[in-house]
GROMACS .gro file of C-alpha atoms in nm:
model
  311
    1UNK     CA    1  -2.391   0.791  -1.559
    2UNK     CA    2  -2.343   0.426  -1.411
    3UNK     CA    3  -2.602   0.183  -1.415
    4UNK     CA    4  -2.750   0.103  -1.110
    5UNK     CA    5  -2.606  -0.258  -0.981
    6UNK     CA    6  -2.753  -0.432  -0.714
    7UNK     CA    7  -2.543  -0.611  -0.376
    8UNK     CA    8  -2.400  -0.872  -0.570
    9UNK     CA    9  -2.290  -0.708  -0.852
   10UNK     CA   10  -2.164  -0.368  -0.642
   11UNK     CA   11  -1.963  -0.582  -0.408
   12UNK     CA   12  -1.777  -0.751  -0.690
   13UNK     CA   13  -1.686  -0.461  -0.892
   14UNK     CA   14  -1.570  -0.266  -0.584
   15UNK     CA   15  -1.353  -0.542  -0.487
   16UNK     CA   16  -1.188  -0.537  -0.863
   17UNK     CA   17  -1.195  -0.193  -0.871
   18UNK     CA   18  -1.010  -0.178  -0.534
   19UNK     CA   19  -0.744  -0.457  -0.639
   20UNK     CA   20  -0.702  -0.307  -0.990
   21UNK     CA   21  -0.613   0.075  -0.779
   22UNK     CA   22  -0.355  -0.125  -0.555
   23UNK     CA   23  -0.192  -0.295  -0.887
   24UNK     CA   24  -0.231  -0.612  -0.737
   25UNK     CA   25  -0.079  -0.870  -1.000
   26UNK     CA   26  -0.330  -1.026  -1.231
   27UNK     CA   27  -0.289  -1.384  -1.151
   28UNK     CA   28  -0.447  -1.273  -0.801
   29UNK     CA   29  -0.728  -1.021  -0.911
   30UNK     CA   30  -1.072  -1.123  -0.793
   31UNK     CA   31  -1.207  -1.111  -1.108
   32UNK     CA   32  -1.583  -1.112  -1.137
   33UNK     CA   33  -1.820  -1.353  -1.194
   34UNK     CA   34  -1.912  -1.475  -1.563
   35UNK     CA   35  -2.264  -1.392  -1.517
   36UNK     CA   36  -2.223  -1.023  -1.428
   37UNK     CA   37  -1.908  -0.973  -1.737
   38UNK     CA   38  -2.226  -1.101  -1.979
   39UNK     CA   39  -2.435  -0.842  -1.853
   40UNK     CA   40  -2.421  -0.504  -2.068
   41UNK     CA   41  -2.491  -0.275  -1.730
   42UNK     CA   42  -2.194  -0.430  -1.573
   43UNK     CA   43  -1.972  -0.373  -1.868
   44UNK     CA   44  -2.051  -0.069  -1.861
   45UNK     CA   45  -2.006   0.002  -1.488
   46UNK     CA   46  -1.682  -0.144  -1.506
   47UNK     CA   47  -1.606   0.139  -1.833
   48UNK     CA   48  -1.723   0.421  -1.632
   49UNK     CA   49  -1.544   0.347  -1.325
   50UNK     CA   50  -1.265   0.180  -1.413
   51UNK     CA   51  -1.082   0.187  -1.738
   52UNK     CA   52  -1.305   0.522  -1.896
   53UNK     CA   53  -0.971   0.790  -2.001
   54UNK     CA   54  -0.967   1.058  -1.738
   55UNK     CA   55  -1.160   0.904  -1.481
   56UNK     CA   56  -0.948   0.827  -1.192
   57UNK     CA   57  -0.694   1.156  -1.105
   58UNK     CA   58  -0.385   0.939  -1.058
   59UNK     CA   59  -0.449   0.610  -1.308
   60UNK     CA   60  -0.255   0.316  -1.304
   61UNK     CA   61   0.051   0.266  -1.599
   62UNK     CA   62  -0.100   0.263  -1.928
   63UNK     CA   63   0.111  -0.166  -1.932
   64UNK     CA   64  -0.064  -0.287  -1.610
   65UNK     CA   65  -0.407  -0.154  -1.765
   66UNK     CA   66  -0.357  -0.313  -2.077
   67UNK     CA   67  -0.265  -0.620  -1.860
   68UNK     CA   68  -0.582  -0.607  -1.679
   69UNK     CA   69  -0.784  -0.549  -1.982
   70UNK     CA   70  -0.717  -0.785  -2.187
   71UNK     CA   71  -0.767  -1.038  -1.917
   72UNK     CA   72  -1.110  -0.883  -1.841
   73UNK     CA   73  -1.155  -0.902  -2.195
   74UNK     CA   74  -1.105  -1.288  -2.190
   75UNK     CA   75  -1.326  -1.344  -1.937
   76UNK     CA   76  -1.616  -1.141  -2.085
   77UNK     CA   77  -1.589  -1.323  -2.439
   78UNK     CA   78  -1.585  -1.673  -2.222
   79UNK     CA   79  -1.854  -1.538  -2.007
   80UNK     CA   80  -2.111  -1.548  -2.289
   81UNK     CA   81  -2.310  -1.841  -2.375
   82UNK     CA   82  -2.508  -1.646  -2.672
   83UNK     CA   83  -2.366  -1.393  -2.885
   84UNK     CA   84  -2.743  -1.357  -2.973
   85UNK     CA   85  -2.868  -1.206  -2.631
   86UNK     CA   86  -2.502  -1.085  -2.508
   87UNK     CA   87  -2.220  -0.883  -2.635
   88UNK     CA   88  -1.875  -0.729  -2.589
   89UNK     CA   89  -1.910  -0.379  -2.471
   90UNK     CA   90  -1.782  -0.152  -2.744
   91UNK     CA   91  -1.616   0.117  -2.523
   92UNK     CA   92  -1.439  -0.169  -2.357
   93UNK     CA   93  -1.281  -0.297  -2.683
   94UNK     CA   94  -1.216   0.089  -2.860
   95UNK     CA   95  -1.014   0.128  -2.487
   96UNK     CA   96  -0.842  -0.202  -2.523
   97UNK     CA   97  -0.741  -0.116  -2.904
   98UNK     CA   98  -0.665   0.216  -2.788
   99UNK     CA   99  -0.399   0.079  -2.575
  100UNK     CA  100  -0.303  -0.220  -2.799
  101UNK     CA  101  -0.123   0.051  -3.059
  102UNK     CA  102   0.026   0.294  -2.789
  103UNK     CA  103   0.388   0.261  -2.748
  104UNK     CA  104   0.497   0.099  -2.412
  105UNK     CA  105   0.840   0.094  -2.302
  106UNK     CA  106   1.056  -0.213  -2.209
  107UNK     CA  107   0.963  -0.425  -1.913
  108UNK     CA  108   1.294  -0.404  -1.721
  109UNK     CA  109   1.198   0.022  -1.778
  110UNK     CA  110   0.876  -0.046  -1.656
  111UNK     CA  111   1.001  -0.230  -1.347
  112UNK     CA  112   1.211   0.102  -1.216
  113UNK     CA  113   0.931   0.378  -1.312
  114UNK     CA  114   0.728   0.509  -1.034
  115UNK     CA  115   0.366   0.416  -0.984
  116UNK     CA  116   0.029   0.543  -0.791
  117UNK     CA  117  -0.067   0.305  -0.637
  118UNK     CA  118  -0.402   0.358  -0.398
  119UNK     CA  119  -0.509   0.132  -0.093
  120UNK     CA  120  -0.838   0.118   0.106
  121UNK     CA  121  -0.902   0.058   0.413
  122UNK     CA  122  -1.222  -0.087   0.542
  123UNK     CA  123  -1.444  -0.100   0.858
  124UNK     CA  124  -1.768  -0.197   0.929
  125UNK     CA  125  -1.817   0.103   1.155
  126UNK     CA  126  -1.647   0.359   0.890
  127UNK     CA  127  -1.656   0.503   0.532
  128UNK     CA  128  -1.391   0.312   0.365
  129UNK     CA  129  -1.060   0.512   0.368
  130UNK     CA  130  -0.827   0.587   0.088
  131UNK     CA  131  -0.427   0.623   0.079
  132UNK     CA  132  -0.264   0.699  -0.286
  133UNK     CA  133   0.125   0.662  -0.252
  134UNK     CA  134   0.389   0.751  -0.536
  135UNK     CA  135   0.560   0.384  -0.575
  136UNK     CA  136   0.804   0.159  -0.740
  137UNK     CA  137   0.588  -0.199  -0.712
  138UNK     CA  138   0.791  -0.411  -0.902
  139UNK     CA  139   1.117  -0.235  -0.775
  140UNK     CA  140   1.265  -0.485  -0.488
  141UNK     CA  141   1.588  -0.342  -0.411
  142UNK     CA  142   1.777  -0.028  -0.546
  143UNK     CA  143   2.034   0.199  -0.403
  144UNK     CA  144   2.060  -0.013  -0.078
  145UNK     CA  145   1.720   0.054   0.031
  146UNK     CA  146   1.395  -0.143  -0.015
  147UNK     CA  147   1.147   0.140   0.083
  148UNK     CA  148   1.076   0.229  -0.257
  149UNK     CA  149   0.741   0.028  -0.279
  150UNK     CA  150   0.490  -0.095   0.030
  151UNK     CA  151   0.547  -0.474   0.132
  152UNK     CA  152   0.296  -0.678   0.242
  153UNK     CA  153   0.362  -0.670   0.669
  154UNK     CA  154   0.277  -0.281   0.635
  155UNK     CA  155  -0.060  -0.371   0.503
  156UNK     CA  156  -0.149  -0.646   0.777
  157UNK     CA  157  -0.066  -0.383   1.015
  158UNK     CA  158  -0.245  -0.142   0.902
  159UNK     CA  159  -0.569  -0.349   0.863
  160UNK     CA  160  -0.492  -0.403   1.247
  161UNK     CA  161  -0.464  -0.039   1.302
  162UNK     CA  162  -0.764   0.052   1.114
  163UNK     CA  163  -0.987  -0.229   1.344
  164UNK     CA  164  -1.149  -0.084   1.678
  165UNK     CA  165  -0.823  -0.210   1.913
  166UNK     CA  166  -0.601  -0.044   1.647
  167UNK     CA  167  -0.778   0.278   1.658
  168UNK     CA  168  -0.799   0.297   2.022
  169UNK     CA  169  -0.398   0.246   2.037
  170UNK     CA  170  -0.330   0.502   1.816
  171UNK     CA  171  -0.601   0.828   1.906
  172UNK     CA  172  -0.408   1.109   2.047
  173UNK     CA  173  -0.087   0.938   2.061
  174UNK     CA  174   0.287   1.057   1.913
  175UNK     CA  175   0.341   0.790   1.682
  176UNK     CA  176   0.701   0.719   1.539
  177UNK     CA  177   0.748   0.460   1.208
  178UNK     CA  178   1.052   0.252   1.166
  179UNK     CA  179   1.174   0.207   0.820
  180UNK     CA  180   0.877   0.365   0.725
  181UNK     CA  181   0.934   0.310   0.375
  182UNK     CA  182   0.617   0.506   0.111
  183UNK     CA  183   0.498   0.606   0.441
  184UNK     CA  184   0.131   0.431   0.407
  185UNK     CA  185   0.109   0.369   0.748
  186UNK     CA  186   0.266   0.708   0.872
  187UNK     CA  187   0.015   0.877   0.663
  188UNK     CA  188  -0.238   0.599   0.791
  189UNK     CA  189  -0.209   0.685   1.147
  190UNK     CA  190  -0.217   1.095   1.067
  191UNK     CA  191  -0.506   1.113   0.831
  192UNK     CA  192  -0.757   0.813   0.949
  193UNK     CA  193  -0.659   0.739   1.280
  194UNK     CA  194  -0.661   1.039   1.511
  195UNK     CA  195  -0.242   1.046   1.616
  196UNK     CA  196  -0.149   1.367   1.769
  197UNK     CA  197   0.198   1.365   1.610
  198UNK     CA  198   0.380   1.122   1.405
  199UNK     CA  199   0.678   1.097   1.263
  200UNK     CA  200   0.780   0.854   0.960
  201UNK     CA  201   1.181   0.783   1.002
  202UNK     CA  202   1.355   0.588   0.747
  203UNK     CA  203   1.770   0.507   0.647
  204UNK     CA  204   1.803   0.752   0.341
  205UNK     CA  205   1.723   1.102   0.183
  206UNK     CA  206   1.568   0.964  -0.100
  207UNK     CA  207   1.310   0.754   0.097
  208UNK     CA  208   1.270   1.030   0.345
  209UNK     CA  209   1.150   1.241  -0.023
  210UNK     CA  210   1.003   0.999  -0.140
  211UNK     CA  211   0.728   1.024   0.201
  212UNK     CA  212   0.716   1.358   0.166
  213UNK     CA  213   0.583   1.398  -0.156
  214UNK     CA  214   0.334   1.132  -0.062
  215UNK     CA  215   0.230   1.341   0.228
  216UNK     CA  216   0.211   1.601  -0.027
  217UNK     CA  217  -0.040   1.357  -0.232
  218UNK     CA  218  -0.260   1.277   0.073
  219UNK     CA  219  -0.295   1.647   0.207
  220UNK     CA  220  -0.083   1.634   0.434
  221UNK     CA  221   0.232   1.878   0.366
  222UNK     CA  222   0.086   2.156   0.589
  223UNK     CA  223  -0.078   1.972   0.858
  224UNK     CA  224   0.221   1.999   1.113
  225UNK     CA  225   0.093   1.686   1.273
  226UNK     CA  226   0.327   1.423   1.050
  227UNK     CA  227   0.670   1.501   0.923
  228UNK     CA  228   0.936   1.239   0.722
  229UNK     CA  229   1.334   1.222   0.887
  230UNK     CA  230   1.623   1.031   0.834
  231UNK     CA  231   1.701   0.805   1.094
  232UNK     CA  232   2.001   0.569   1.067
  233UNK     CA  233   1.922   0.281   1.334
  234UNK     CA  234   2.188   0.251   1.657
  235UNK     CA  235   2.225   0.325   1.972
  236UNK     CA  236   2.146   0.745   2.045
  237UNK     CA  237   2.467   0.862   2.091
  238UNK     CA  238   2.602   0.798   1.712
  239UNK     CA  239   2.252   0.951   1.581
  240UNK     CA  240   2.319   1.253   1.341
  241UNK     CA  241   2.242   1.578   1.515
  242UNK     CA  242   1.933   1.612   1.326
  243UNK     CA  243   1.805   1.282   1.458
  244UNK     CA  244   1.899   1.312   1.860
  245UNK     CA  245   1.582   1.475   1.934
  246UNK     CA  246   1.379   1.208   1.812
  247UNK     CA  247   1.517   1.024   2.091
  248UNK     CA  248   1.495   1.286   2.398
  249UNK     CA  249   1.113   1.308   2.258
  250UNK     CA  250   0.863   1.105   2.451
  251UNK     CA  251   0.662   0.895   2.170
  252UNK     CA  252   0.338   0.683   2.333
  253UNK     CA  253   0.349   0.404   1.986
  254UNK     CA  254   0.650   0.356   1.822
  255UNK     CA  255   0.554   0.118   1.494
  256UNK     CA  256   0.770  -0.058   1.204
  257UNK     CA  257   0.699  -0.329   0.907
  258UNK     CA  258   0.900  -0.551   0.761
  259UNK     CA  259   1.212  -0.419   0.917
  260UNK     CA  260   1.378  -0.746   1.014
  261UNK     CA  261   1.409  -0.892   0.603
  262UNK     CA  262   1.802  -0.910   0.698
  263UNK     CA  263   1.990  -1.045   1.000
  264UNK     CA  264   2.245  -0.761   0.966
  265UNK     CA  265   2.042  -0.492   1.108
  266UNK     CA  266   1.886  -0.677   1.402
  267UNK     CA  267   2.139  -0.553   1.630
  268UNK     CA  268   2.064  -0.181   1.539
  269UNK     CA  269   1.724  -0.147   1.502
  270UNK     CA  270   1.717  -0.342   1.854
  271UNK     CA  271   1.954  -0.032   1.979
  272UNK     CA  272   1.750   0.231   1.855
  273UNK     CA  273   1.434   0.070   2.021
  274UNK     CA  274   1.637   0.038   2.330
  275UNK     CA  275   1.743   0.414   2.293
  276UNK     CA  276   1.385   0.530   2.249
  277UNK     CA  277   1.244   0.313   2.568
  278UNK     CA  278   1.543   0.463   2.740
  279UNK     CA  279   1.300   0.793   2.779
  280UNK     CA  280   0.976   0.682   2.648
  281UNK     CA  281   0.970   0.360   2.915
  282UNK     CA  282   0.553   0.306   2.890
  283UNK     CA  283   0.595   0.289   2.488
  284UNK     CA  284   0.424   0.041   2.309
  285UNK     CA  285   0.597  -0.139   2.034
  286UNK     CA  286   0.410  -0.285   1.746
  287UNK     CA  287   0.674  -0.518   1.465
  288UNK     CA  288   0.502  -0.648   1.164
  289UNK     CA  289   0.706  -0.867   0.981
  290UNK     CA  290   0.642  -1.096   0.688
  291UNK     CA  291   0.908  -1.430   0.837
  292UNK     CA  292   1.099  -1.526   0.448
  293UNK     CA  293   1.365  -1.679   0.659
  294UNK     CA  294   1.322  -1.838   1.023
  295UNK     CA  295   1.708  -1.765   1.102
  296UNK     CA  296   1.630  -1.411   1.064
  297UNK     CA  297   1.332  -1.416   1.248
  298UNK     CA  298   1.477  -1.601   1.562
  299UNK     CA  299   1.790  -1.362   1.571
  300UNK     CA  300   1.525  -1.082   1.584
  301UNK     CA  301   1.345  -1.278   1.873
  302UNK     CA  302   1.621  -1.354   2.052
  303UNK     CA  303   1.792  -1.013   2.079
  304UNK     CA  304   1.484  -0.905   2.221
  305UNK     CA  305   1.472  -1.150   2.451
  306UNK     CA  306   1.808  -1.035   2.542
  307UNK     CA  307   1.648  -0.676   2.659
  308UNK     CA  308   1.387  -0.911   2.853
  309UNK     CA  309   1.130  -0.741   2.579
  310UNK     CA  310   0.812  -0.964   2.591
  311UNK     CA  311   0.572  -1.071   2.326
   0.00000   0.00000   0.00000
C-alpha cells in the first residue's frame, strides 16, 4: 500500500510519474525535490507507483527505465545529508540491479522498436484524462512518413482542445485529422471530448494501422464514432475511390499538427482543405504547427492567403 503523501509531495511525484509515462527525455524530467528523495515514504511511493515489476499494464522499455533510475538513484544518494537518519530504499536498488544485468539491445535497435507511451491531459474542472499510444519516440523519419511517433504541435493542440473553448469547439461535432499521425488527438477528440464522429486521415497504410491498433488500445475499435483512412492530400478529384467520400461528407472541425514540417506539401494539403470547404463552407480549421524553418512557414501562410483564408 502507498504511504500517504501530503500536497507537496503528491504534486511532485504525479508530475514525475506523468513525465516518466510520456518518456519524456531525462535531461527534461522534473525530477523531485532533494528533501522528499531523502524521505523513506517517498521512496517508497515512487517504488509502488512507478518502477514496482507489474505495476503499470503497458510499462515503459526496460533502457529508458534503467535511464530514469539510475538518475533517480543519483539524486536520492545526493539528496541525503546523513546516512545516519536517511537511506537508499532497498526495493529501489534490487530494481535498479535487476535491470543493471538484463540484456538490452543496441541503441540504434532501440531507436526503431515501438513504445507505449501514455499522455494526460489536465483540467481544473475534470478528472485528469489518459491516452496510451503504441509509438516509435526516437524514430524521426522512416519509410517516407513521420507519423510513427507524436510531435510536439499535436500536444499544444490538444492542451487547447482539452481547455473550456476547446471543448466547446469540438462537442457534437464531425471532426476530421490531417496527418493524424499515432492518432492522440483523433482518439482525444472521440474519447474525452464529446465529437459525434471523427475521422483520423493520414498518407500511408502503415500509419493508418498503426491508429487503429491504438484505437484498439484506448477502447475504441467498436465505438463506430472514430475510424483511421488513408488520405493522400490534393485536390478531390485525384482522391482514391476510398477517400472521395470524405470529401462529399460535411465535417463541422477539420484539425491537423505539424503538417507543414516541409515546403513540398504546402500546395496539397492547401488543395485538400480547399476541397473539403468546397462542401463543408462553415468549417472551422484549426493548424498546429511547431515553425523549424520560417521559409516553410511563410509558404504555408501565404498559400492561404492566396484562398483569402484568414487567421
Amino acid at each position: 500500500m502507498t504511504p500517504p503523501l501530503d500536497t507537496l509531495a503528491e504534486n511532485q511525484l504525479l508530475l514525475f510519474q506523468r513525465q516518466y509515462f510520456q518518456l519524456l527525455a531525462t535531461h527534461l524530467l522534473s525530477f523531485p525535490i532533494p528533501e522528499l528523495l531523502r524521505d523513506s515514504d517517498f521512496q517508497s511511493a515512487l517504488y509502488l507507483r512507478i518502477f514496482k515489476p507489474g505495476i503499470l499494464k503497458h510499462p515503459p522499455p526496460n533502457r529508458y527505465e534503467l535511464r530514469v533510475l539510475k538518475g533517480l538513484m543519483l539524486r536520492v544518494e545526493t539528496s541525503i545529508l546523513d546516512f545516519e537518519t536517511h537511506g537508499i530504499s532497498d526495493e529501489l536498488m534490487l530494481r535498479l540491479t535487476d535491470l543493471l544485468v538484463l540484456p538490452q539491445p543496441p541503441e540504434y535497435i532501440s531507436a526503431q522498436e515501438q513504445s507505449f507511451v501514455t499522455y494526460t491531459f489536465t483540467h481544473p474542472s475534470f478528472h485528469a484524462s489518459e491516452i496510451t499510444l503504441l509509438e516509435s519516440p526516437s524514430l524521426i523519419s522512416f519509410s517516407g512518413t513521420t507519423g510513427f511517433r507524436t510531435w510536439e504541435a499535436a500536444l499544444h493542440l490538444g492542451k487547447y482542445l482539452f481547455t473550456d473553448p476547446g471543448r466547446l469547439l469540438i462537442r457534437g461535432k464531425r471532426v476530421l485529422e490531417l496527418g493524424a499521425g499515432t492518432g492522440l488527438l483523433a482518439i482525444l477528440c472521440s474519447k474525452y471530448l464529446g465529437a459525434a464522429k471523427v475521422m483520423a486521415t493520414d498518407g500511408t497504410e502503415q500509419v493508418a494501422k498503426g491508429i487503429e491498433n491504438n484505437l484498439f488500445l484506448n477502447g475504441l475499435s467498436d465505438s463506430g464514432a472514430i475510424e483511421a483512412q488513408v488520405l493522400f492530400w490534393g485536390a478531390p478529384e485525384f482522391a482514391a475511390p476510398s477517400a472521395r467520400g470524405l470529401f462529399s461528407s460535411q465535417w463541422d472541425v477539420v484539425i491537423g499538427a505539424d503538417v507543414i514540417f516541409d515546403q513540398t506539401v504546402i500546395p496539397w494539403l492547401v488543395a485538400t482543405v480547399v476541397g473539403l470547404l468546397s462542401v463543408s463552407a462553415h468549417c472551422q480549421i484549426l493548424i498546429a504547427a511547431t515553425v523549424r524553418n520560417d521559409q516553410t512557414y511563410s509558404a504555408f501562410l501565404s498559400a492561404c492567403r492566396r484562398q483569402s483564408y484568414g487567421f
